[in-house]
Coordinates of C-alpha atoms and ligand atoms in Angstrom, one line a residue:
X1 CA 0.0 0.0 0.0
X2 CA 1.8 3.1 -1.2
X3 CA -0.5 5.8 -0.2
X4 CA -3.7 5.9 1.8
X5 CA -6.4 8.5 1.4
X6 CA -6.7 11.0 4.2
X7 CA -10.2 10.1 5.2
X8 CA -9.9 11.3 8.7
X9 CA -10.1 14.9 7.5
X10 CA -13.6 14.2 6.3
X11 CA -14.7 12.6 9.5
X12 CA -17.2 14.6 11.4
X13 CA -16.7 14.7 15.2
X14 CA -20.3 13.8 15.9
X15 CA -22.5 11.6 13.9
X16 CA -25.8 13.2 14.9
X17 CA -25.5 16.2 12.7
X18 CA -28.3 16.6 10.2
X19 CA -27.2 14.6 7.2
X20 CA -28.5 17.0 4.6
X21 CA -26.4 19.9 5.9
X22 CA -23.3 18.1 5.0
X23 CA -24.5 17.7 1.4
X24 CA -23.3 20.2 -1.0
X25 CA -26.5 21.4 -2.5
X26 CA -26.6 23.7 -5.5
X27 CA -29.1 26.5 -5.9
X28 CA -30.9 24.3 -8.4
X29 CA -31.2 21.6 -5.7
X30 CA -28.8 19.2 -7.3
X31 CA -25.7 18.0 -5.5
X32 CA -22.7 20.2 -6.3
X33 CA -19.2 19.1 -7.1
X34 CA -17.3 18.2 -3.9
X35 CA -14.2 20.3 -3.2
X36 CA -11.2 18.9 -5.1
X37 CA -9.3 18.1 -1.9
X38 CA -12.0 15.7 -0.8
X39 CA -10.8 12.1 -0.5
X40 CA -11.6 10.2 -3.8
X41 CA -13.5 7.0 -3.8
X42 CA -14.3 4.7 -6.7
X43 CA -17.4 2.5 -7.3
X44 CA -17.7 -0.3 -9.8
X45 CA -21.2 -0.9 -11.0
X46 CA -24.1 1.6 -11.5
X47 CA -27.0 -0.4 -9.9
X48 CA -29.2 0.4 -7.0
X49 CA -26.6 -0.1 -4.4
X50 CA -24.0 1.9 -6.3
X51 CA -26.4 4.8 -6.7
X52 CA -27.3 5.0 -3.0
X53 CA -23.7 4.5 -2.0
X54 CA -22.5 7.3 -4.3
X55 CA -25.1 9.7 -3.0
X56 CA -24.3 8.9 0.6
X57 CA -20.6 9.3 0.0
X58 CA -21.0 12.7 -1.7
X59 CA -23.2 13.8 1.3
X60 CA -20.4 12.7 3.6
X61 CA -17.8 14.8 1.9
X62 CA -16.2 12.3 -0.5
X63 CA -15.5 12.8 -4.1
X64 CA -16.9 9.9 -6.0
X65 CA -16.1 8.4 -9.4
X66 CA -18.3 5.5 -10.7
X67 CA -17.0 3.0 -13.2
X68 CA -19.7 1.6 -15.6
X69 CA -19.6 -0.5 -18.7
X70 CA -22.0 2.1 -20.3
X71 CA -21.4 5.4 -18.6
X72 CA -23.6 7.4 -21.0
X73 CA -26.6 5.4 -20.1
X74 CA -25.9 5.4 -16.3
X75 CA -24.7 9.0 -15.8
X76 CA -28.3 10.4 -15.6
X77 CA -29.1 8.3 -12.7
X78 CA -26.4 9.8 -10.4
X79 CA -26.2 13.2 -8.7
X80 CA -24.2 15.8 -10.6
X81 CA -21.4 15.7 -8.2
X82 CA -20.7 12.1 -9.1
X83 CA -18.3 11.5 -12.0
X84 CA -19.5 8.5 -14.1
X85 CA -17.0 7.1 -16.5
X86 CA -15.6 3.9 -18.0
X87 CA -14.4 1.3 -15.5
X88 CA -10.7 1.6 -16.6
X89 CA -10.8 5.4 -16.0
X90 CA -12.7 5.2 -12.8
X91 CA -10.3 2.9 -11.0
X92 CA -7.1 4.7 -11.9
X93 CA -7.0 7.5 -9.2
X94 CA -8.9 6.4 -6.0
X95 CA -7.2 4.1 -3.5
X96 CA -10.5 2.7 -2.2
X97 CA -12.9 1.1 -4.7
X98 CA -16.3 -0.4 -3.9
X99 CA -17.3 -3.4 -5.9
X100 CA -21.1 -3.0 -6.2
X101 CA -21.4 -5.8 -8.7
X102 CA -22.9 -9.3 -8.2
X103 CA -20.5 -12.2 -7.5
X104 CA -21.1 -13.9 -10.9
X105 CA -19.8 -10.8 -12.6
X106 CA -16.6 -10.4 -10.5
X107 CA -14.6 -12.3 -13.2
X108 CA -15.7 -9.7 -15.8
X109 CA -13.6 -7.2 -13.9
X110 CA -10.4 -9.2 -14.3
X111 CA -9.3 -6.9 -17.1
X112 CA -8.8 -4.1 -14.6
X113 CA -6.3 -6.2 -12.6
X114 CA -3.2 -4.1 -13.5
X115 CA -4.9 -0.7 -12.6
X116 CA -6.2 -2.2 -9.4
X117 CA -2.9 -3.3 -8.0
X118 CA -2.2 -2.2 -4.5
X119 CA -5.7 -0.8 -4.0
X120 CA -8.4 -1.5 -1.4
X121 CA -11.4 -3.3 -2.8
X122 CA -14.5 -3.2 -0.7
X123 CA -16.8 -6.2 -1.2
X124 CA -20.4 -5.2 -0.4
X125 CA -22.1 -8.2 -1.9
X126 CA -24.8 -10.4 -0.3
X127 CA -25.2 -13.9 -1.5
X128 CA -28.6 -15.5 -1.8
X129 CA -29.4 -18.4 0.4
X130 CA -28.7 -20.9 -2.4
X131 CA -25.4 -19.2 -3.3
X132 CA -24.4 -19.2 0.3
X133 CA -24.9 -22.9 0.5
X134 CA -23.4 -23.7 -2.9
X135 CA -20.1 -21.8 -2.5
X136 CA -17.9 -22.9 0.4
X137 CA -15.8 -19.7 0.1
X138 CA -17.2 -16.3 0.8
X139 CA -17.8 -13.8 -2.0
X140 CA -15.0 -11.6 -0.4
X141 CA -12.5 -14.5 -0.4
X142 CA -13.4 -15.2 -4.0
X143 CA -12.8 -11.6 -4.9
X144 CA -9.5 -11.7 -3.1
X145 CA -8.5 -14.8 -5.1
X146 CA -9.3 -13.0 -8.4
X147 CA -7.3 -10.0 -7.4
X148 CA -4.3 -11.2 -5.4
X149 CA -2.5 -7.8 -5.6
X150 CA -5.4 -6.0 -3.9
X151 CA -6.5 -5.8 -0.3
X152 CA -10.1 -6.9 0.0
X153 CA -12.2 -5.6 2.9
X154 CA -15.8 -6.9 3.5
X155 CA -18.2 -4.2 4.6
X156 CA -21.6 -2.6 4.2
X157 CA -23.4 -5.8 3.0
X158 CA -25.8 -5.6 6.0
X159 CA -26.9 -2.1 4.9
X160 CA -29.7 -1.9 2.3
X161 CA -29.6 0.5 -0.5
X162 CA -32.6 2.1 1.1
X163 CA -30.8 2.7 4.4
X164 CA -27.9 4.3 2.6
X165 CA -30.3 6.6 0.9
X166 CA -32.6 7.6 3.8
X167 CA -29.6 8.0 6.1
X168 CA -28.6 5.7 9.0
X169 CA -31.2 7.0 11.4
X170 CA -33.7 4.5 10.1
X171 CA -32.7 0.9 10.6
X172 CA -29.5 -0.7 11.6
X173 CA -26.4 1.4 12.0
X174 CA -23.9 -1.3 12.7
X175 CA -21.6 -2.2 9.8
X176 CA -19.5 -5.3 10.4
X177 CA -16.0 -4.9 8.7
X178 CA -13.5 -7.7 8.1
X179 CA -10.3 -8.0 6.2
X180 CA -6.7 -9.3 6.5
X181 CA -5.0 -5.9 6.5
X182 CA -5.5 -3.8 9.6
X183 CA -4.7 -0.5 7.9
X184 CA -7.2 -1.2 5.0
X185 CA -9.8 -2.1 7.6
X186 CA -9.1 1.1 9.4
X187 CA -9.6 3.2 6.3
X188 CA -12.9 1.5 5.4
X189 CA -14.1 1.7 9.1
X190 CA -13.4 5.4 9.1
X191 CA -15.4 5.9 5.9
X192 CA -18.3 4.0 7.5
X193 CA -18.0 6.3 10.5
X194 CA -17.9 9.4 8.3
X195 CA -21.1 8.1 6.6
X196 CA -22.8 7.9 10.0
X197 CA -22.6 4.2 10.6
X198 CA -20.9 2.3 13.4
X199 CA -18.2 0.0 12.1
X200 CA -17.7 -3.2 14.0
X201 CA -14.4 -5.1 13.6
X202 CA -15.2 -8.7 12.8
X203 CA -11.6 -9.9 12.3
X204 CA -9.9 -11.3 9.3
X205 CA -11.4 -12.1 5.9
X206 CA -12.0 -15.7 7.1
X207 CA -15.1 -14.3 9.0
X208 CA -16.5 -12.9 5.7
X209 CA -18.7 -16.0 5.3
X210 CA -20.2 -15.3 8.7
X211 CA -20.7 -11.6 7.9
X212 CA -22.3 -12.6 4.6
X213 CA -24.7 -14.9 6.4
X214 CA -25.9 -12.1 8.7
X215 CA -28.5 -10.6 6.3
X216 CA -29.7 -14.1 5.5
X217 CA -31.0 -14.7 8.9
X218 CA -34.6 -13.9 9.7
X219 CA -35.2 -13.8 13.4
X220 CA -32.8 -16.6 14.3
X221 CA -33.8 -18.8 17.2
X222 CA -37.5 -18.0 16.9
X223 CA -38.5 -20.7 14.4
X224 CA -38.7 -23.7 16.7
X225 CA -40.3 -21.8 19.6
X226 CA -42.9 -20.2 17.3
X227 CA -43.8 -23.6 15.8
X228 CA -44.0 -25.0 19.3
X229 CA -46.4 -22.2 20.4
X230 CA -48.5 -22.6 17.2
X231 CA -48.6 -26.4 17.6
X232 CA -49.8 -26.0 21.2
X233 CA -52.4 -23.4 20.2
X234 CA -53.8 -25.7 17.5
X235 CA -54.0 -28.7 19.9
X236 CA -55.6 -26.8 22.7
X237 CA -58.0 -25.0 20.4
X238 CA -59.2 -28.3 18.9
X239 CA -59.6 -29.8 22.4
X240 CA -61.6 -26.8 23.6
X241 CA -63.6 -26.7 20.4
X242 CA -64.7 -30.3 21.1
X243 CA -65.5 -29.6 24.7
X244 CA -67.2 -26.2 24.5
X245 CA -68.8 -26.2 21.1
X246 CA -69.1 -29.7 19.6
X247 CA -70.3 -31.5 22.7
X248 CA -73.3 -29.1 23.4
X249 CA -74.2 -29.3 19.7
X250 CA -74.0 -33.1 19.5
X251 CA -75.5 -33.9 22.9
X252 CA -78.1 -31.2 23.3
X253 CA -78.4 -29.6 19.9
X254 CA -77.3 -26.3 21.3
X255 CA -75.6 -23.7 19.0
X256 CA -72.5 -22.5 20.8
X257 CA -70.5 -21.5 17.7
X258 CA -70.5 -17.9 18.9
X259 CA -67.8 -19.0 21.3
X260 CA -65.2 -19.6 18.6
X261 CA -63.7 -16.0 18.3
X262 CA -63.4 -15.0 22.0
X263 CA -64.3 -17.7 24.5
X264 CA -62.5 -20.6 23.0
X265 CA -59.5 -18.5 22.2
X266 CA -59.4 -17.3 25.8
X267 CA -59.5 -20.8 27.1
X268 CA -56.7 -21.7 24.6
X269 CA -54.3 -18.8 25.0
X270 CA -53.8 -19.1 28.8
X271 CA -53.1 -22.8 28.4
X272 CA -50.4 -22.2 25.8
X273 CA -48.9 -19.4 27.9
X274 CA -48.8 -21.6 31.0
X275 CA -47.4 -24.7 29.3
X276 CA -44.7 -22.5 27.5
X277 CA -43.8 -21.0 30.8
X278 CA -43.3 -24.4 32.4
X279 CA -41.2 -25.4 29.3
X280 CA -38.9 -22.5 30.1
X281 CA -38.0 -23.9 33.5
X282 CA -38.2 -27.6 32.7
X283 CA -34.8 -27.8 30.9
X284 CA -33.0 -26.1 33.9
X285 CA -34.5 -28.9 36.1
X286 CA -33.4 -31.6 33.7
X287 CA -29.9 -30.1 33.4
X288 CA -29.6 -30.1 37.2
X289 CA -30.9 -33.7 37.4
X290 CA -28.4 -34.8 34.8
X291 CA -25.5 -33.0 36.6
X292 CA -26.6 -34.7 39.9
X293 CA -26.8 -38.1 38.3
X294 CA -23.4 -37.8 36.5
X295 CA -21.7 -36.1 39.4
X296 CA -19.9 -33.7 37.2
X297 CA -20.6 -30.5 35.2
X298 CA -17.8 -31.3 32.7
X299 CA -19.8 -33.4 30.4
X300 CA -21.8 -32.0 27.5
X301 CA -25.6 -32.2 27.7
X302 CA -27.3 -34.1 24.9
X303 CA -27.9 -31.9 21.9
X304 CA -31.7 -31.6 22.4
X305 CA -31.2 -30.3 25.9
X306 CA -28.5 -27.9 24.9
X307 CA -30.7 -26.6 22.1
X308 CA -33.7 -26.3 24.4
X309 CA -31.7 -24.4 27.0
X310 CA -30.7 -21.9 24.3
X311 CA -34.2 -21.3 23.2
X312 CA -35.6 -20.4 26.6
X313 CA -35.6 -16.7 26.0
X314 CA -37.8 -17.0 22.9
X315 CA -40.1 -19.6 24.6
X316 CA -40.4 -17.2 27.6
X317 CA -41.2 -14.2 25.5
X318 CA -43.9 -16.1 23.5
X319 CA -45.4 -17.2 26.8
X320 CA -45.5 -13.6 27.9
X321 CA -47.1 -12.6 24.6
X322 CA -49.9 -15.3 25.0
X323 CA -50.4 -14.3 28.7
X324 CA -50.8 -10.7 27.8
X325 CA -53.3 -11.5 25.1
X326 CA -55.1 -13.7 27.6
X327 CA -55.4 -10.8 30.0
X328 CA -56.8 -8.5 27.2
X329 CA -59.3 -11.2 26.1
X330 CA -60.3 -11.6 29.8
X331 CA -61.0 -7.9 30.1
X332 CA -63.2 -8.2 27.0
X333 CA -65.4 -11.1 28.4
X334 CA -68.0 -8.9 30.1
X335 CA -68.2 -6.5 27.1
X336 CA -69.7 -9.2 24.9
X337 CA -73.4 -9.0 23.9
X338 CA -73.7 -12.8 24.7
X339 CA -72.6 -12.0 28.2
X340 CA -75.3 -9.3 28.6
X341 CA -78.0 -11.7 27.3
X342 CA -76.9 -14.3 29.7
X343 CA -77.1 -11.9 32.6
X344 CA -80.6 -10.7 31.7
X345 CA -81.7 -14.3 31.2
X346 CA -80.4 -15.2 34.6
X347 CA -82.1 -12.2 36.2
X348 CA -85.4 -13.3 34.6
X349 CA -85.0 -16.8 35.8
X350 CA -84.4 -15.4 39.3
X351 CA -87.6 -13.3 39.1
X352 CA -89.7 -16.2 37.8
X353 CA -88.3 -18.4 40.6
X354 CA -89.0 -15.6 43.0
X355 CA -85.5 -15.5 44.4
X356 CA -84.2 -12.2 45.4
X357 CA -80.6 -12.6 46.4
X358 CA -78.0 -14.3 44.2
X359 CA -74.7 -14.6 46.0
X360 CA -72.5 -17.6 46.4
X361 CA -69.8 -16.7 48.8
X362 CA -67.4 -19.5 47.7
X363 CA -67.7 -18.4 44.0
X364 CA -67.1 -14.8 44.9
X365 CA -64.0 -15.6 46.8
X366 CA -62.7 -18.0 44.2
X367 CA -62.9 -15.4 41.5
X368 CA -61.5 -12.5 43.5
X369 CA -58.5 -14.7 44.3
X370 CA -57.8 -16.2 40.9
X371 CA -58.1 -12.8 39.2
X372 CA -55.7 -11.2 41.7
X373 CA -53.2 -14.1 41.2
X374 CA -53.5 -13.8 37.4
X375 CA -52.7 -10.1 37.6
X376 CA -49.7 -10.7 39.9
X377 CA -48.4 -13.5 37.6
X378 CA -48.7 -11.3 34.5
X379 CA -47.0 -8.4 36.4
X380 CA -44.1 -10.6 37.3
X381 CA -43.8 -11.9 33.8
X382 CA -43.7 -8.3 32.5
X383 CA -40.6 -7.7 34.7
X384 CA -38.9 -10.6 32.9
X385 CA -39.9 -9.4 29.5
X386 CA -38.6 -5.9 30.3
X387 CA -35.2 -7.1 31.5
X388 CA -34.8 -9.2 28.4
X389 CA -34.5 -5.9 26.4
X390 CA -30.8 -5.6 25.6
X391 CA -30.6 -2.0 26.9
X392 CA -32.1 -3.0 30.3
X393 CA -30.1 -6.3 30.4
X394 CA -26.9 -4.3 29.9
X395 CA -27.6 -2.1 32.9
X396 CA -28.0 -5.1 35.2
X397 CA -25.1 -7.1 36.6
X398 CA -25.1 -10.9 36.3
X399 CA -26.7 -11.5 39.7
X400 CA -29.5 -9.0 39.2
X401 CA -30.3 -10.4 35.8
X402 CA -30.2 -14.0 37.1
X403 CA -32.4 -13.0 40.0
X404 CA -35.1 -11.6 37.7
X405 CA -34.9 -14.4 35.2
X406 CA -34.4 -17.4 37.4
X407 CA -36.1 -16.5 40.7
X408 CA -38.8 -14.1 39.7
X409 CA -39.5 -16.3 36.7
X410 CA -40.1 -19.2 39.0
X411 CA -42.3 -17.0 41.2
X412 CA -44.3 -16.2 38.0
X413 CA -44.7 -19.9 37.4
X414 CA -45.9 -20.6 40.9
X415 CA -48.4 -17.6 40.7
X416 CA -49.7 -18.9 37.4
X417 CA -50.2 -22.3 38.9
X418 CA -52.1 -20.9 41.9
X419 CA -54.2 -18.8 39.4
X420 CA -55.0 -21.9 37.4
X421 CA -55.8 -24.0 40.5
X422 CA -58.1 -21.4 42.0
X423 CA -59.8 -20.9 38.7
X424 CA -60.2 -24.7 38.4
X425 CA -61.2 -25.2 42.0
X426 CA -63.1 -28.4 42.4
X427 CA -64.1 -28.8 38.8
X428 CA -61.5 -31.4 38.1
X429 CA -63.5 -33.7 40.4
X430 CA -67.0 -32.8 39.1
X431 CA -68.5 -35.3 36.7
X432 CA -70.5 -32.6 34.9
X433 CA -67.3 -30.9 33.8
X434 CA -66.2 -33.9 31.8
X435 CA -67.5 -33.5 28.2
X436 CA -67.2 -36.6 26.1
X437 CA -65.2 -38.0 29.0
X438 CA -62.6 -35.2 28.3
X439 CA -61.3 -33.5 31.5
X440 CA -61.5 -29.7 31.8
X441 CA -58.6 -28.1 29.9
X442 CA -56.8 -26.6 32.8
X443 CA -56.2 -30.1 34.3
X444 CA -54.1 -31.0 31.2
X445 CA -51.9 -28.0 31.6
X446 CA -51.0 -28.6 35.3
X447 CA -48.8 -31.7 34.7
X448 CA -45.6 -30.1 33.5
X449 CA -45.6 -27.1 35.8
X450 CA -46.3 -29.2 38.8
X451 CA -43.4 -31.5 37.9
X452 CA -41.1 -28.5 37.5
X453 CA -42.2 -26.9 40.8
X454 CA -41.8 -30.2 42.7
X455 CA -38.4 -30.9 41.2
X456 CA -37.2 -27.3 42.1
X457 CA -38.4 -27.9 45.6
X458 CA -36.6 -31.2 45.7
X459 CA -33.4 -29.6 44.6
X460 CA -33.7 -27.2 47.5
X461 CA -33.4 -30.1 50.0
X462 CA -30.0 -29.6 51.7
X463 CA -28.5 -32.9 50.6
X464 CA -29.2 -32.3 47.0
X465 CA -28.6 -28.5 46.9
X466 CA -25.2 -28.9 48.5
X467 CA -24.2 -31.6 46.1
X468 CA -25.5 -29.5 43.2
X469 CA -23.6 -26.4 44.4
X470 CA -20.4 -28.4 44.7
X471 CA -20.8 -29.9 41.2
X472 CA -21.3 -26.4 39.8
X473 CA -18.2 -25.2 41.5
X474 CA -16.2 -27.9 39.7
X475 CA -16.3 -30.8 42.1
X476 CA -16.5 -34.2 40.5
X477 CA -17.8 -37.5 41.7
X478 CA -14.8 -39.9 42.3
X479 CA -12.2 -37.2 41.7
X480 CA -11.0 -37.9 45.3
X481 CA -9.7 -41.2 44.1
X482 CA -6.0 -40.9 43.5
X483 CA -5.5 -43.6 40.9
X484 CA -8.3 -43.9 38.4
X485 CA -7.5 -46.2 35.5
X486 CA -7.3 -44.1 32.4
X487 CA -9.8 -46.4 30.5
X488 CA -12.5 -45.4 33.1
X489 CA -12.2 -41.7 32.3
X490 CA -14.6 -40.4 29.8
X491 CA -12.8 -38.0 27.5
X492 CA -13.2 -34.4 28.8
X493 CA -15.9 -32.9 26.6
X494 CA -16.8 -29.3 26.0
X495 CA -18.6 -27.8 28.9
X496 CA -22.1 -26.6 28.2
X497 CA -23.2 -23.0 28.8
X498 CA -25.3 -23.8 31.7
Ligands
FAD1 C1 -40.9 -13.2 29.7 C2 -39.6 -13.9 29.7 C3 -38.4 -13.3 29.2 C4 -37.2 -14.0 29.2 N1 -36.1 -13.4 28.8 C5 -34.9 -14.1 28.8 C6 -33.7 -13.4 28.4 O1 -33.7 -12.3 28.0 N2 -32.5 -14.1 28.4 C7 -32.5 -15.4 28.9 O2 -31.4 -16.0 28.9 N3 -33.6 -16.0 29.3 C8 -34.8 -15.4 29.2 N4 -35.9 -16.0 29.7 C9 -35.8 -17.5 30.0 C10 -35.6 -17.8 31.5 O3 -36.1 -16.8 32.3 C11 -34.1 -17.9 31.8 O4 -33.5 -18.8 31.0 C12 -33.9 -18.3 33.3 O5 -32.6 -18.0 33.6 C13 -34.1 -19.8 33.5 O6 -33.9 -20.0 34.9 P1 -33.6 -21.4 35.5 O7 -33.6 -21.2 37.0 O8 -34.6 -22.4 35.0 O9 -32.2 -21.9 35.0 P2 -30.8 -21.4 35.2 O10 -30.7 -20.0 35.5 O11 -30.1 -21.8 33.9 O12 -30.2 -22.3 36.3 C14 -30.8 -22.7 37.5 C15 -30.0 -22.4 38.8 O13 -28.7 -23.0 38.7 C16 -27.7 -22.0 38.8 N5 -26.7 -22.4 37.8 C17 -26.9 -22.9 36.6 N6 -25.7 -23.2 36.0 C18 -24.7 -22.9 36.8 C19 -23.3 -23.0 36.8 N7 -22.7 -23.5 35.7 N8 -22.6 -22.7 37.9 C20 -23.2 -22.2 39.0 N9 -24.6 -22.1 39.1 C21 -25.3 -22.5 38.0 C22 -28.3 -20.7 38.5 O14 -27.7 -19.7 39.3 C23 -29.7 -20.9 38.9 O15 -29.9 -20.6 40.3 C24 -37.1 -15.4 29.7 C25 -38.3 -16.0 30.2 C26 -39.5 -15.3 30.2 C27 -40.7 -15.9 30.7
NDP2 N1 -29.4 -3.4 -3.4 C1 -29.2 -3.5 -2.1 O1 -30.0 -3.1 -1.3 C2 -27.9 -4.2 -1.7 C3 -27.0 -4.7 -2.6 N2 -25.8 -5.3 -2.2 C4 -24.8 -5.8 -3.1 O2 -24.4 -4.9 -4.0 C5 -24.1 -5.5 -5.3 C6 -24.9 -4.8 -6.4 O3 -26.3 -4.8 -6.1 P1 -27.4 -3.9 -6.8 O4 -26.8 -2.6 -7.0 O5 -28.6 -4.0 -6.1 O6 -27.5 -4.7 -8.2 P2 -27.9 -4.1 -9.7 O7 -28.3 -5.2 -10.5 O8 -28.8 -2.9 -9.5 O9 -26.5 -3.5 -10.2 C7 -25.4 -4.3 -10.6 C8 -24.5 -3.5 -11.4 O10 -23.3 -4.3 -11.7 C9 -22.7 -3.7 -12.9 N3 -22.0 -4.7 -13.6 C10 -20.7 -4.8 -13.8 N4 -20.3 -5.8 -14.5 C11 -21.4 -6.5 -14.9 C12 -21.7 -7.6 -15.7 N5 -20.7 -8.3 -16.2 N6 -23.0 -8.0 -15.8 C13 -24.0 -7.3 -15.3 N7 -23.8 -6.2 -14.5 C14 -22.5 -5.8 -14.3 C15 -23.8 -3.1 -13.7 O11 -23.4 -1.7 -13.9 P3 -22.9 -1.2 -15.3 O12 -23.9 -1.7 -16.3 O13 -22.9 0.3 -15.2 O14 -21.6 -1.8 -15.5 C16 -25.1 -3.1 -12.8 O15 -25.7 -1.9 -12.6 C17 -24.5 -6.9 -5.1 O16 -23.4 -7.7 -4.9 C18 -25.4 -6.9 -3.9 O17 -25.4 -8.2 -3.3 C19 -25.5 -5.3 -0.8 C20 -26.3 -4.8 0.1 C21 -27.6 -4.2 -0.2
HEM3 C1 -54.0 -9.8 34.1 C2 -53.8 -11.1 34.2 C3 -54.8 -12.2 34.1 C4 -56.2 -12.1 34.1 C5 -57.1 -10.9 34.3 C6 -56.6 -13.5 33.9 C7 -58.0 -13.9 33.9 C8 -58.4 -15.2 33.7 C9 -59.8 -15.5 33.5 C10 -60.9 -14.5 33.5 C11 -59.8 -16.8 33.3 C12 -61.1 -17.7 33.1 C13 -61.3 -17.7 31.6 C14 -62.6 -18.3 31.2 O1 -63.5 -18.0 31.9 O2 -62.6 -19.1 30.3 C15 -58.5 -17.3 33.4 C16 -58.1 -18.7 33.2 C17 -56.8 -19.1 33.1 N1 -55.7 -18.3 33.2 FE1 -55.6 -16.3 33.5 N2 -55.5 -14.3 33.8 C18 -54.4 -13.6 33.9 C19 -53.1 -14.0 33.8 C20 -52.7 -15.3 33.5 C21 -51.4 -15.8 33.4 C22 -50.1 -14.9 33.5 C23 -51.4 -17.1 33.2 C24 -50.3 -18.1 32.9 C25 -49.2 -17.9 32.3 C26 -52.8 -17.5 33.2 C27 -53.3 -18.8 33.0 C28 -54.6 -19.2 33.0 C29 -55.0 -20.5 32.8 C30 -54.1 -21.7 32.5 C31 -56.4 -20.5 32.8 C32 -57.4 -21.7 32.7 C33 -57.9 -21.7 31.3 C34 -58.9 -22.8 31.1 O3 -58.6 -24.0 31.2 O4 -60.1 -22.5 31.0 N3 -53.6 -16.4 33.4 N4 -57.6 -16.3 33.6
CU4 CU1 -30.6 -23.3 18.4
FE5 FE1 -33.0 -23.9 16.4

């Protein structure tokens, strides 16, 4: 690298300045020619990305030259300040050249090899999912292999042409940068900074594949938990449909289909929320049981358990979502017209039967208690949801976070269980509550949570909790033995994250 452009001079101290003020706007509204001392940047390609990038660069105080196979056709698409010319001409003077061309056309640039010698090439490309799977080497490494005399830096692929145009205030500001040459990486990082983005050093070009995979991900980690929640919803909905709608229709010819939108949903959602919540705390119990049984924490958990432990956050947030919807639906129950008719009909019946006072003390207390417990459970869950926001999580230390997630989360599970039990009351034992011999829905949901609560209680027993604490501090069963035959020792495997 003979000479590096002086980008630092163009770097604004703060990034929050209004973007447009740094644009050089002519009286006619078009972008004016940047001052000649501005650092010069080249762009190969004249597509959507090239256009947005050129505009952004000019606005950030760079002088931009675009290399196109057909400059006449392309020139009209760029601001006046951008020089659009043939590829050979465009790459001759700048030291940094963006390659805004698709991977399959990289080889068509090989004719420029000599002019490009010693320059920094910035690879901005994004592979499609199929391309990413087909090629084992990243686009950036492929570019580097085509131009061995250049320094390739991977950057800006996570930024859409739209974000470049509208300014970094919408959308993601982080720009992962990787490359083998620290100096080249610094130059590109400073350019990103000058354009209002936050460069993030991702190491050498070997990480380019990982960087290229970033925009391919759509909410990673949510697929399995979402499918789980949907599956539970479908099962419980079908079960409740049979019990609450089909049974009265078949047995008594009663039309209860009005229950489908609100009532059946509000019997289904809380069950999904409750089961999901118990599934958040079940793997921790299984992990502890496994550690107790093995007498060591230095053995990897089976894959399914490891995977499950890693998806607890998503499962927990889905549980919170369903619980919040359940609360909203519950508030809507008395708003329904069907509810009003039922009240009036009940009142009429009372009058006809000449009864004046309807008040069942037990029912009143049951409802007061289960509603209060439900509100408390949802309130506790909201604390967990709030602390899972990165900005809040970052402001808590490890113990505080763990207290909210582990202890308060368990409290929420206990409160939800009490809410469900007080709601259910004695109905699990009343024959009239069994429709088609199917038990009331809440009884089905109680199994897993009760197992989790009992197991947690069991692990609090001094004998078990002391042993567990020792194991988690690194103590191993049998490690007191001085001479263990080597064949008896399982190979030391990777420790899991729990
Ligand atoms: C609404 C909501 C939001 C959530 N958000 C998040 C989130 O943002 N991030 C997240 O990770 N989870 C989140 N969860 C999931 C869940 O709250 C956490 O995974 C929680 O930590 C699980 O607690 P646990 O007690 O079951 O297990 P753990 O905390 O894994 O462990 C159980 C106990 O063992 C101890 N322990 C475990 N391993 C060791 C060890 N190696 N050495 C010493 N002690 C050990 C712990 O201190 C703890 O007391 C969320 C859940 C819900 C409902
Ligand atoms: N659009 C976006 O939001 C983003 C795009 N990217 C990446 O930027 C790169 C360009 O994308 P984009 O601008 O959208 O694509 P376009 O299809 O709009 O532009 C590609 C440009 O490549 C040039 N080119 C050079 N050589 C060839 C050739 N042999 N055959 C065809 N075209 C050639 C063409 O310019 P000319 O005819 O003037 O030579 C063409 O305009 C891609 O690698 C993409 O992955 C990355 C992040 C976001
Ligand atoms: C503001 C908070 C809450 C309110 C107001 C509330 C209210 C209610 C009401 C009114 C019912 C009876 C529904 C019906 O008549 O069909 C109910 C049932 C139930 N709730 Fe809640 N609840 C709350 C929070 C929660 C939470 C956080 C959970 C668990 C995560 C939960 C789990 C359940 C379960 C499992 C049932 C039994 C559903 C059935 O089998 O019919 N609730 N709740
Ligand atoms: Cu996973
Ligand atoms: Fe997964």
